[in-house]
């Protein structure tokens, strides 16, 4: 969060399983949960997690399973309809967001 003076302030942290590998996360402002914003991250437990930035409790709102190794990186396409996740074995999975 940027304050009135233009400096960054810590807004939120989320715990994920990470011991050995660097894990990359992404912020997705278009995918909102009731006026909030979403952070998506990989994890060494082979899952992809979605966190609602505005929720104080139970911030994890979705978990994707399908990798057989630690998920190191996630990235959305420009309209956030597709999410790519990659793991330490070289597998890339493309996830399509369901339209409701």
PDB file of N, CA and C in Angstrom:
ATOM      1  N   UNK A   1       0.854  -1.163   0.000  1.00  0.00           N
ATOM      2  CA  UNK A   1       0.000   0.000   0.000  1.00  0.00           C
ATOM      3  C   UNK A   1       0.898   1.223   0.000  1.00  0.00           C
ATOM      4  N   UNK A   2       0.574   2.222  -0.812  1.00  0.00           N
ATOM      5  CA  UNK A   2       1.343   3.458  -0.878  1.00  0.00           C
ATOM      6  C   UNK A   2       0.658   4.498  -0.012  1.00  0.00           C
ATOM      7  N   UNK A   3       1.425   5.145   0.868  1.00  0.00           N
ATOM      8  CA  UNK A   3       0.840   6.180   1.721  1.00  0.00           C
ATOM      9  C   UNK A   3       0.871   7.533   1.009  1.00  0.00           C
ATOM     10  N   UNK A   4       0.441   8.591   1.687  1.00  0.00           N
ATOM     11  CA  UNK A   4       0.360   9.933   1.098  1.00  0.00           C
ATOM     12  C   UNK A   4       1.712  10.469   0.649  1.00  0.00           C
ATOM     13  N   UNK A   5       2.788   9.984   1.226  1.00  0.00           N
ATOM     14  CA  UNK A   5       4.125  10.447   0.868  1.00  0.00           C
ATOM     15  C   UNK A   5       4.748   9.622  -0.252  1.00  0.00           C
ATOM     16  N   UNK A   6       4.034   8.626  -0.741  1.00  0.00           N
ATOM     17  CA  UNK A   6       4.520   7.803  -1.841  1.00  0.00           C
ATOM     18  C   UNK A   6       5.410   6.647  -1.433  1.00  0.00           C
ATOM     19  N   UNK A   7       5.472   6.346  -0.142  1.00  0.00           N
ATOM     20  CA  UNK A   7       6.278   5.209   0.300  1.00  0.00           C
ATOM     21  C   UNK A   7       5.399   3.974   0.450  1.00  0.00           C
ATOM     22  N   UNK A   8       6.005   2.828   0.268  1.00  0.00           N
ATOM     23  CA  UNK A   8       5.267   1.570   0.387  1.00  0.00           C
ATOM     24  C   UNK A   8       5.162   1.152   1.843  1.00  0.00           C
ATOM     25  N   UNK A   9       3.998   0.663   2.217  1.00  0.00           N
ATOM     26  CA  UNK A   9       3.741   0.142   3.554  1.00  0.00           C
ATOM     27  C   UNK A   9       3.315  -1.319   3.418  1.00  0.00           C
ATOM     28  N   UNK A  10       3.751  -2.164   4.334  1.00  0.00           N
ATOM     29  CA  UNK A  10       3.345  -3.563   4.337  1.00  0.00           C
ATOM     30  C   UNK A  10       1.858  -3.660   4.631  1.00  0.00           C
ATOM     31  N   UNK A  11       1.119  -4.330   3.740  1.00  0.00           N
ATOM     32  CA  UNK A  11      -0.319  -4.498   3.939  1.00  0.00           C
ATOM     33  C   UNK A  11      -0.644  -5.876   4.491  1.00  0.00           C
ATOM     34  N   UNK A  12       0.017  -6.917   3.959  1.00  0.00           N
ATOM     35  CA  UNK A  12      -0.414  -8.269   4.288  1.00  0.00           C
ATOM     36  C   UNK A  12       0.683  -9.269   4.008  1.00  0.00           C
ATOM     37  N   UNK A  13       0.733 -10.337   4.757  1.00  0.00           N
ATOM     38  CA  UNK A  13       1.618 -11.460   4.461  1.00  0.00           C
ATOM     39  C   UNK A  13       0.786 -12.740   4.469  1.00  0.00           C
ATOM     40  N   UNK A  14       1.231 -13.735   3.708  1.00  0.00           N
ATOM     41  CA  UNK A  14       0.567 -15.033   3.651  1.00  0.00           C
ATOM     42  C   UNK A  14       1.630 -16.110   3.823  1.00  0.00           C
ATOM     43  N   UNK A  15       1.362 -17.083   4.666  1.00  0.00           N
ATOM     44  CA  UNK A  15       2.291 -18.188   4.881  1.00  0.00           C
ATOM     45  C   UNK A  15       2.060 -19.277   3.846  1.00  0.00           C
ATOM     46  N   UNK A  16       3.137 -19.718   3.209  1.00  0.00           N
ATOM     47  CA  UNK A  16       3.089 -20.849   2.287  1.00  0.00           C
ATOM     48  C   UNK A  16       4.224 -21.796   2.657  1.00  0.00           C
ATOM     49  N   UNK A  17       4.148 -23.022   2.134  1.00  0.00           N
ATOM     50  CA  UNK A  17       5.218 -23.979   2.391  1.00  0.00           C
ATOM     51  C   UNK A  17       6.386 -23.655   1.473  1.00  0.00           C
ATOM     52  N   UNK A  18       7.501 -23.217   2.049  1.00  0.00           N
ATOM     53  CA  UNK A  18       8.696 -22.870   1.284  1.00  0.00           C
ATOM     54  C   UNK A  18       9.911 -23.108   2.157  1.00  0.00           C
ATOM     55  N   UNK A  19      10.773 -24.027   1.730  1.00  0.00           N
ATOM     56  CA  UNK A  19      11.995 -24.331   2.466  1.00  0.00           C
ATOM     57  C   UNK A  19      13.244 -24.206   1.614  1.00  0.00           C
ATOM     58  N   UNK A  20      13.210 -24.754   0.397  1.00  0.00           N
ATOM     59  CA  UNK A  20      14.421 -24.838  -0.417  1.00  0.00           C
ATOM     60  C   UNK A  20      14.381 -23.987  -1.675  1.00  0.00           C
ATOM     61  N   UNK A  21      13.244 -23.876  -2.313  1.00  0.00           N
ATOM     62  CA  UNK A  21      13.149 -23.235  -3.618  1.00  0.00           C
ATOM     63  C   UNK A  21      12.551 -21.838  -3.521  1.00  0.00           C
ATOM     64  N   UNK A  22      13.019 -20.915  -4.360  1.00  0.00           N
ATOM     65  CA  UNK A  22      12.355 -19.607  -4.417  1.00  0.00           C
ATOM     66  C   UNK A  22      10.978 -19.768  -5.063  1.00  0.00           C
ATOM     67  N   UNK A  23       9.966 -19.191  -4.458  1.00  0.00           N
ATOM     68  CA  UNK A  23       8.591 -19.281  -4.948  1.00  0.00           C
ATOM     69  C   UNK A  23       8.168 -17.899  -5.437  1.00  0.00           C
ATOM     70  N   UNK A  24       7.632 -17.826  -6.645  1.00  0.00           N
ATOM     71  CA  UNK A  24       7.163 -16.559  -7.192  1.00  0.00           C
ATOM     72  C   UNK A  24       5.645 -16.487  -7.100  1.00  0.00           C
ATOM     73  N   UNK A  25       5.156 -15.326  -6.750  1.00  0.00           N
ATOM     74  CA  UNK A  25       3.719 -15.080  -6.623  1.00  0.00           C
ATOM     75  C   UNK A  25       3.322 -13.995  -7.605  1.00  0.00           C
ATOM     76  N   UNK A  26       2.015 -13.837  -7.801  1.00  0.00           N
ATOM     77  CA  UNK A  26       1.538 -12.771  -8.674  1.00  0.00           C
ATOM     78  C   UNK A  26       0.313 -12.114  -8.064  1.00  0.00           C
ATOM     79  N   UNK A  27       0.184 -10.830  -8.305  1.00  0.00           N
ATOM     80  CA  UNK A  27      -0.961 -10.044  -7.864  1.00  0.00           C
ATOM     81  C   UNK A  27      -1.917  -9.958  -9.035  1.00  0.00           C
ATOM     82  N   UNK A  28      -3.197 -10.166  -8.797  1.00  0.00           N
ATOM     83  CA  UNK A  28      -4.164 -10.101  -9.891  1.00  0.00           C
ATOM     84  C   UNK A  28      -5.291  -9.145  -9.522  1.00  0.00           C
ATOM     85  N   UNK A  29      -5.168  -7.896  -9.908  1.00  0.00           N
ATOM     86  CA  UNK A  29      -6.161  -6.890  -9.542  1.00  0.00           C
ATOM     87  C   UNK A  29      -7.513  -7.065 -10.217  1.00  0.00           C
ATOM     88  N   UNK A  30      -7.576  -7.721 -11.371  1.00  0.00           N
ATOM     89  CA  UNK A  30      -8.859  -7.888 -12.060  1.00  0.00           C
ATOM     90  C   UNK A  30      -9.742  -8.920 -11.387  1.00  0.00           C
ATOM     91  N   UNK A  31      -9.123  -9.947 -10.800  1.00  0.00           N
ATOM     92  CA  UNK A  31      -9.880 -11.012 -10.153  1.00  0.00           C
ATOM     93  C   UNK A  31     -10.172 -10.592  -8.722  1.00  0.00           C
ATOM     94  N   UNK A  32     -11.308  -9.986  -8.518  1.00  0.00           N
ATOM     95  CA  UNK A  32     -11.595  -9.465  -7.178  1.00  0.00           C
ATOM     96  C   UNK A  32     -12.600 -10.351  -6.461  1.00  0.00           C
ATOM     97  N   UNK A  33     -12.532 -10.316  -5.162  1.00  0.00           N
ATOM     98  CA  UNK A  33     -13.457 -11.023  -4.299  1.00  0.00           C
ATOM     99  C   UNK A  33     -14.152  -9.971  -3.452  1.00  0.00           C
ATOM    100  N   UNK A  34     -15.328  -9.560  -3.881  1.00  0.00           N
ATOM    101  CA  UNK A  34     -16.084  -8.550  -3.127  1.00  0.00           C
ATOM    102  C   UNK A  34     -15.258  -7.293  -2.878  1.00  0.00           C
ATOM    103  N   UNK A  35     -14.816  -6.652  -3.919  1.00  0.00           N
ATOM    104  CA  UNK A  35     -14.056  -5.404  -3.861  1.00  0.00           C
ATOM    105  C   UNK A  35     -12.612  -5.592  -3.419  1.00  0.00           C
ATOM    106  N   UNK A  36     -12.174  -6.792  -3.198  1.00  0.00           N
ATOM    107  CA  UNK A  36     -10.798  -7.020  -2.781  1.00  0.00           C
ATOM    108  C   UNK A  36      -9.905  -7.294  -3.968  1.00  0.00           C
ATOM    109  N   UNK A  37      -8.757  -7.832  -3.703  1.00  0.00           N
ATOM    110  CA  UNK A  37      -7.822  -8.225  -4.748  1.00  0.00           C
ATOM    111  C   UNK A  37      -7.252  -9.587  -4.371  1.00  0.00           C
ATOM    112  N   UNK A  38      -6.627 -10.224  -5.329  1.00  0.00           N
ATOM    113  CA  UNK A  38      -6.189 -11.599  -5.154  1.00  0.00           C
ATOM    114  C   UNK A  38      -4.684 -11.718  -5.368  1.00  0.00           C
ATOM    115  N   UNK A  39      -4.051 -12.554  -4.560  1.00  0.00           N
ATOM    116  CA  UNK A  39      -2.657 -12.939  -4.751  1.00  0.00           C
ATOM    117  C   UNK A  39      -2.645 -14.440  -5.011  1.00  0.00           C
ATOM    118  N   UNK A  40      -1.904 -14.853  -6.031  1.00  0.00           N
ATOM    119  CA  UNK A  40      -1.787 -16.273  -6.367  1.00  0.00           C
ATOM    120  C   UNK A  40      -0.318 -16.657  -6.217  1.00  0.00           C
ATOM    121  N   UNK A  41      -0.080 -17.817  -5.610  1.00  0.00           N
ATOM    122  CA  UNK A  41       1.293 -18.253  -5.374  1.00  0.00           C
ATOM    123  C   UNK A  41       1.419 -19.763  -5.500  1.00  0.00           C
ATOM    124  N   UNK A  42       2.601 -20.204  -5.861  1.00  0.00           N
ATOM    125  CA  UNK A  42       2.918 -21.615  -5.825  1.00  0.00           C
ATOM    126  C   UNK A  42       3.355 -21.991  -4.421  1.00  0.00           C
ATOM    127  N   UNK A  43       3.692 -23.267  -4.243  1.00  0.00           N
ATOM    128  CA  UNK A  43       4.113 -23.752  -2.934  1.00  0.00           C
ATOM    129  C   UNK A  43       4.901 -25.043  -3.110  1.00  0.00           C
ATOM    130  N   UNK A  44       5.752 -25.345  -2.148  1.00  0.00           N
ATOM    131  CA  UNK A  44       6.500 -26.596  -2.206  1.00  0.00           C
ATOM    132  C   UNK A  44       5.638 -27.817  -1.910  1.00  0.00           C
ATOM    133  N   UNK A  45       4.382 -27.623  -1.515  1.00  0.00           N
ATOM    134  CA  UNK A  45       3.481 -28.763  -1.300  1.00  0.00           C
ATOM    135  C   UNK A  45       2.747 -29.163  -2.582  1.00  0.00           C
ATOM    136  N   UNK A  46       3.219 -28.658  -3.740  1.00  0.00           N
ATOM    137  CA  UNK A  46       2.720 -29.020  -5.073  1.00  0.00           C
ATOM    138  C   UNK A  46       1.371 -28.394  -5.409  1.00  0.00           C
ATOM    139  N   UNK A  47       0.962 -27.359  -4.700  1.00  0.00           N
ATOM    140  CA  UNK A  47      -0.330 -26.708  -4.925  1.00  0.00           C
ATOM    141  C   UNK A  47      -0.148 -25.251  -5.332  1.00  0.00           C
ATOM    142  N   UNK A  48      -1.200 -24.701  -5.916  1.00  0.00           N
ATOM    143  CA  UNK A  48      -1.293 -23.275  -6.232  1.00  0.00           C
ATOM    144  C   UNK A  48      -2.377 -22.707  -5.328  1.00  0.00           C
ATOM    145  N   UNK A  49      -2.072 -21.614  -4.648  1.00  0.00           N
ATOM    146  CA  UNK A  49      -3.007 -21.022  -3.691  1.00  0.00           C
ATOM    147  C   UNK A  49      -3.460 -19.641  -4.134  1.00  0.00           C
ATOM    148  N   UNK A  50      -4.747 -19.360  -3.897  1.00  0.00           N
ATOM    149  CA  UNK A  50      -5.333 -18.043  -4.127  1.00  0.00           C
ATOM    150  C   UNK A  50      -5.669 -17.437  -2.769  1.00  0.00           C
ATOM    151  N   UNK A  51      -5.199 -16.225  -2.522  1.00  0.00           N
ATOM    152  CA  UNK A  51      -5.467 -15.525  -1.267  1.00  0.00           C
ATOM    153  C   UNK A  51      -6.201 -14.224  -1.548  1.00  0.00           C
ATOM    154  N   UNK A  52      -7.234 -13.949  -0.765  1.00  0.00           N
ATOM    155  CA  UNK A  52      -7.954 -12.677  -0.820  1.00  0.00           C
ATOM    156  C   UNK A  52      -7.204 -11.694   0.073  1.00  0.00           C
ATOM    157  N   UNK A  53      -6.723 -10.618  -0.505  1.00  0.00           N
ATOM    158  CA  UNK A  53      -5.914  -9.635   0.215  1.00  0.00           C
ATOM    159  C   UNK A  53      -6.694  -8.958   1.336  1.00  0.00           C
ATOM    160  N   UNK A  54      -7.996  -8.810   1.175  1.00  0.00           N
ATOM    161  CA  UNK A  54      -8.805  -8.062   2.141  1.00  0.00           C
ATOM    162  C   UNK A  54      -9.306  -8.895   3.314  1.00  0.00           C
ATOM    163  N   UNK A  55      -9.317 -10.205   3.195  1.00  0.00           N
ATOM    164  CA  UNK A  55      -9.837 -11.054   4.282  1.00  0.00           C
ATOM    165  C   UNK A  55      -8.864 -11.111   5.449  1.00  0.00           C
ATOM    166  N   UNK A  56      -9.387 -10.905   6.632  1.00  0.00           N
ATOM    167  CA  UNK A  56      -8.562 -10.976   7.837  1.00  0.00           C
ATOM    168  C   UNK A  56      -8.358 -12.427   8.258  1.00  0.00           C
ATOM    169  N   UNK A  57      -9.426 -13.221   8.199  1.00  0.00           N
ATOM    170  CA  UNK A  57      -9.333 -14.638   8.534  1.00  0.00           C
ATOM    171  C   UNK A  57      -9.702 -15.467   7.313  1.00  0.00           C
ATOM    172  N   UNK A  58      -9.183 -16.668   7.252  1.00  0.00           N
ATOM    173  CA  UNK A  58      -9.448 -17.590   6.145  1.00  0.00           C
ATOM    174  C   UNK A  58      -9.219 -16.919   4.794  1.00  0.00           C
ATOM    175  N   UNK A  59      -8.050 -16.336   4.626  1.00  0.00           N
ATOM    176  CA  UNK A  59      -7.723 -15.597   3.404  1.00  0.00           C
ATOM    177  C   UNK A  59      -7.563 -16.507   2.189  1.00  0.00           C
ATOM    178  N   UNK A  60      -7.225 -17.786   2.400  1.00  0.00           N
ATOM    179  CA  UNK A  60      -7.078 -18.697   1.284  1.00  0.00           C
ATOM    180  C   UNK A  60      -8.461 -19.044   0.740  1.00  0.00           C
ATOM    181  N   UNK A  61      -8.710 -18.680  -0.524  1.00  0.00           N
ATOM    182  CA  UNK A  61     -10.041 -18.870  -1.100  1.00  0.00           C
ATOM    183  C   UNK A  61     -10.092 -19.979  -2.145  1.00  0.00           C
ATOM    184  N   UNK A  62      -8.926 -20.457  -2.599  1.00  0.00           N
ATOM    185  CA  UNK A  62      -8.926 -21.547  -3.569  1.00  0.00           C
ATOM    186  C   UNK A  62      -7.557 -22.222  -3.556  1.00  0.00           C
ATOM    187  N   UNK A  63      -7.553 -23.511  -3.887  1.00  0.00           N
ATOM    188  CA  UNK A  63      -6.311 -24.278  -3.983  1.00  0.00           C
ATOM    189  C   UNK A  63      -6.413 -25.169  -5.210  1.00  0.00           C
ATOM    190  N   UNK A  64      -5.420 -25.084  -6.097  1.00  0.00           N
ATOM    191  CA  UNK A  64      -5.374 -25.921  -7.291  1.00  0.00           C
ATOM    192  C   UNK A  64      -4.351 -27.028  -7.080  1.00  0.00           C
ATOM    193  N   UNK A  65      -4.750 -28.253  -7.407  1.00  0.00           N
ATOM    194  CA  UNK A  65      -3.869 -29.409  -7.277  1.00  0.00           C
ATOM    195  C   UNK A  65      -3.711 -30.064  -8.637  1.00  0.00           C
ATOM    196  N   UNK A  66      -2.529 -30.543  -8.943  1.00  0.00           N
ATOM    197  CA  UNK A  66      -2.290 -31.201 -10.218  1.00  0.00           C
ATOM    198  C   UNK A  66      -0.811 -31.375 -10.518  1.00  0.00           C
ATOM    199  N   UNK A  67       0.031 -30.675  -9.794  1.00  0.00           N
ATOM    200  CA  UNK A  67       1.476 -30.811  -9.975  1.00  0.00           C
ATOM    201  C   UNK A  67       2.000 -31.991  -9.164  1.00  0.00           C
ATOM    202  N   UNK A  68       3.132 -32.544  -9.606  1.00  0.00           N
ATOM    203  CA  UNK A  68       3.775 -33.634  -8.871  1.00  0.00           C
ATOM    204  C   UNK A  68       5.118 -33.195  -8.284  1.00  0.00           C
ATOM    205  N   UNK A  69       5.339 -31.887  -8.251  1.00  0.00           N
ATOM    206  CA  UNK A  69       6.562 -31.322  -7.675  1.00  0.00           C
ATOM    207  C   UNK A  69       6.245 -29.912  -7.185  1.00  0.00           C
ATOM    208  N   UNK A  70       7.193 -29.315  -6.484  1.00  0.00           N
ATOM    209  CA  UNK A  70       7.002 -27.963  -5.944  1.00  0.00           C
ATOM    210  C   UNK A  70       6.678 -26.976  -7.062  1.00  0.00           C
ATOM    211  N   UNK A  71       5.665 -26.143  -6.842  1.00  0.00           N
ATOM    212  CA  UNK A  71       5.251 -25.131  -7.814  1.00  0.00           C
ATOM    213  C   UNK A  71       6.059 -23.864  -7.542  1.00  0.00           C
ATOM    214  N   UNK A  72       6.876 -23.470  -8.523  1.00  0.00           N
ATOM    215  CA  UNK A  72       7.800 -22.355  -8.331  1.00  0.00           C
ATOM    216  C   UNK A  72       7.309 -21.028  -8.878  1.00  0.00           C
ATOM    217  N   UNK A  73       6.434 -21.062  -9.883  1.00  0.00           N
ATOM    218  CA  UNK A  73       6.038 -19.804 -10.513  1.00  0.00           C
ATOM    219  C   UNK A  73       4.611 -19.892 -11.020  1.00  0.00           C
ATOM    220  N   UNK A  74       3.947 -18.758 -11.001  1.00  0.00           N
ATOM    221  CA  UNK A  74       2.590 -18.626 -11.535  1.00  0.00           C
ATOM    222  C   UNK A  74       2.514 -17.319 -12.314  1.00  0.00           C
ATOM    223  N   UNK A  75       1.703 -17.316 -13.375  1.00  0.00           N
ATOM    224  CA  UNK A  75       1.552 -16.101 -14.171  1.00  0.00           C
ATOM    225  C   UNK A  75       0.219 -16.138 -14.905  1.00  0.00           C
ATOM    226  N   UNK A  76      -0.482 -14.995 -14.908  1.00  0.00           N
ATOM    227  CA  UNK A  76      -1.749 -14.852 -15.621  1.00  0.00           C
ATOM    228  C   UNK A  76      -1.520 -14.279 -17.008  1.00  0.00           C
ATOM    229  N   UNK A  77      -2.466 -14.560 -17.932  1.00  0.00           N
ATOM    230  CA  UNK A  77      -2.484 -13.837 -19.193  1.00  0.00           C
ATOM    231  C   UNK A  77      -3.106 -12.462 -18.932  1.00  0.00           C
ATOM    232  N   UNK A  78      -3.214 -11.621 -19.966  1.00  0.00           N
ATOM    233  CA  UNK A  78      -3.588 -10.215 -19.765  1.00  0.00           C
ATOM    234  C   UNK A  78      -4.985 -10.016 -19.178  1.00  0.00           C
ATOM    235  N   UNK A  79      -5.948 -10.879 -19.463  1.00  0.00           N
ATOM    236  CA  UNK A  79      -7.294 -10.685 -18.900  1.00  0.00           C
ATOM    237  C   UNK A  79      -7.580 -11.631 -17.726  1.00  0.00           C
ATOM    238  N   UNK A  80      -6.543 -12.321 -17.255  1.00  0.00           N
ATOM    239  CA  UNK A  80      -6.626 -13.222 -16.107  1.00  0.00           C
ATOM    240  C   UNK A  80      -7.595 -14.388 -16.308  1.00  0.00           C
ATOM    241  N   UNK A  81      -7.850 -14.764 -17.559  1.00  0.00           N
ATOM    242  CA  UNK A  81      -8.710 -15.920 -17.819  1.00  0.00           C
ATOM    243  C   UNK A  81      -7.909 -17.225 -17.817  1.00  0.00           C
ATOM    244  N   UNK A  82      -6.597 -17.131 -17.992  1.00  0.00           N
ATOM    245  CA  UNK A  82      -5.720 -18.295 -17.967  1.00  0.00           C
ATOM    246  C   UNK A  82      -4.600 -18.062 -16.960  1.00  0.00           C
ATOM    247  N   UNK A  83      -4.251 -19.116 -16.240  1.00  0.00           N
ATOM    248  CA  UNK A  83      -3.151 -19.070 -15.283  1.00  0.00           C
ATOM    249  C   UNK A  83      -2.173 -20.183 -15.638  1.00  0.00           C
ATOM    250  N   UNK A  84      -0.905 -19.852 -15.779  1.00  0.00           N
ATOM    251  CA  UNK A  84       0.135 -20.854 -15.995  1.00  0.00           C
ATOM    252  C   UNK A  84       0.878 -21.064 -14.685  1.00  0.00           C
ATOM    253  N   UNK A  85       1.119 -22.322 -14.343  1.00  0.00           N
ATOM    254  CA  UNK A  85       1.926 -22.645 -13.168  1.00  0.00           C
ATOM    255  C   UNK A  85       3.004 -23.635 -13.602  1.00  0.00           C
ATOM    256  N   UNK A  86       4.201 -23.480 -13.042  1.00  0.00           N
ATOM    257  CA  UNK A  86       5.308 -24.362 -13.414  1.00  0.00           C
ATOM    258  C   UNK A  86       5.953 -24.941 -12.163  1.00  0.00           C
ATOM    259  N   UNK A  87       6.468 -26.168 -12.311  1.00  0.00           N
ATOM    260  CA  UNK A  87       7.055 -26.837 -11.146  1.00  0.00           C
ATOM    261  C   UNK A  87       8.515 -27.219 -11.388  1.00  0.00           C
ATOM    262  N   UNK A  88       9.140 -27.787 -10.370  1.00  0.00           N
ATOM    263  CA  UNK A  88      10.566 -28.113 -10.424  1.00  0.00           C
ATOM    264  C   UNK A  88      10.896 -29.258 -11.377  1.00  0.00           C
ATOM    265  N   UNK A  89       9.906 -30.029 -11.799  1.00  0.00           N
ATOM    266  CA  UNK A  89      10.139 -31.103 -12.768  1.00  0.00           C
ATOM    267  C   UNK A  89      10.003 -30.612 -14.207  1.00  0.00           C
ATOM    268  N   UNK A  90       9.693 -29.330 -14.393  1.00  0.00           N
ATOM    269  CA  UNK A  90       9.552 -28.774 -15.731  1.00  0.00           C
ATOM    270  C   UNK A  90       8.138 -28.803 -16.277  1.00  0.00           C
ATOM    271  N   UNK A  91       7.184 -29.271 -15.512  1.00  0.00           N
ATOM    272  CA  UNK A  91       5.788 -29.321 -15.950  1.00  0.00           C
ATOM    273  C   UNK A  91       5.164 -27.931 -15.858  1.00  0.00           C
ATOM    274  N   UNK A  92       4.484 -27.529 -16.921  1.00  0.00           N
ATOM    275  CA  UNK A  92       3.698 -26.296 -16.925  1.00  0.00           C
ATOM    276  C   UNK A  92       2.250 -26.693 -17.112  1.00  0.00           C
ATOM    277  N   UNK A  93       1.379 -26.213 -16.238  1.00  0.00           N
ATOM    278  CA  UNK A  93      -0.061 -26.467 -16.348  1.00  0.00           C
ATOM    279  C   UNK A  93      -0.745 -25.140 -16.641  1.00  0.00           C
ATOM    280  N   UNK A  94      -1.640 -25.155 -17.622  1.00  0.00           N
ATOM    281  CA  UNK A  94      -2.456 -23.981 -17.943  1.00  0.00           C
ATOM    282  C   UNK A  94      -3.841 -24.229 -17.367  1.00  0.00           C
ATOM    283  N   UNK A  95      -4.264 -23.348 -16.484  1.00  0.00           N
ATOM    284  CA  UNK A  95      -5.570 -23.436 -15.827  1.00  0.00           C
ATOM    285  C   UNK A  95      -6.485 -22.388 -16.453  1.00  0.00           C
ATOM    286  N   UNK A  96      -7.712 -22.778 -16.778  1.00  0.00           N
ATOM    287  CA  UNK A  96      -8.693 -21.844 -17.339  1.00  0.00           C
ATOM    288  C   UNK A  96      -9.697 -21.479 -16.259  1.00  0.00           C
ATOM    289  N   UNK A  97      -9.909 -20.187 -16.082  1.00  0.00           N
ATOM    290  CA  UNK A  97     -10.881 -19.723 -15.089  1.00  0.00           C
ATOM    291  C   UNK A  97     -12.288 -19.936 -15.623  1.00  0.00           C
ATOM    292  N   UNK A  98     -13.138 -20.520 -14.793  1.00  0.00           N
ATOM    293  CA  UNK A  98     -14.528 -20.763 -15.149  1.00  0.00           C
ATOM    294  C   UNK A  98     -15.308 -19.462 -15.071  1.00  0.00           C
ATOM    295  N   UNK A  99     -16.047 -19.145 -16.113  1.00  0.00           N
ATOM    296  CA  UNK A  99     -16.883 -17.942 -16.113  1.00  0.00           C
ATOM    297  C   UNK A  99     -18.195 -18.250 -15.426  1.00  0.00           C
ATOM    298  N   UNK A 100     -18.611 -17.372 -14.506  1.00  0.00           N
ATOM    299  CA  UNK A 100     -19.876 -17.581 -13.788  1.00  0.00           C
ATOM    300  C   UNK A 100     -20.884 -16.551 -14.177  1.00  0.00           C
TER     301      UNK A 100
END
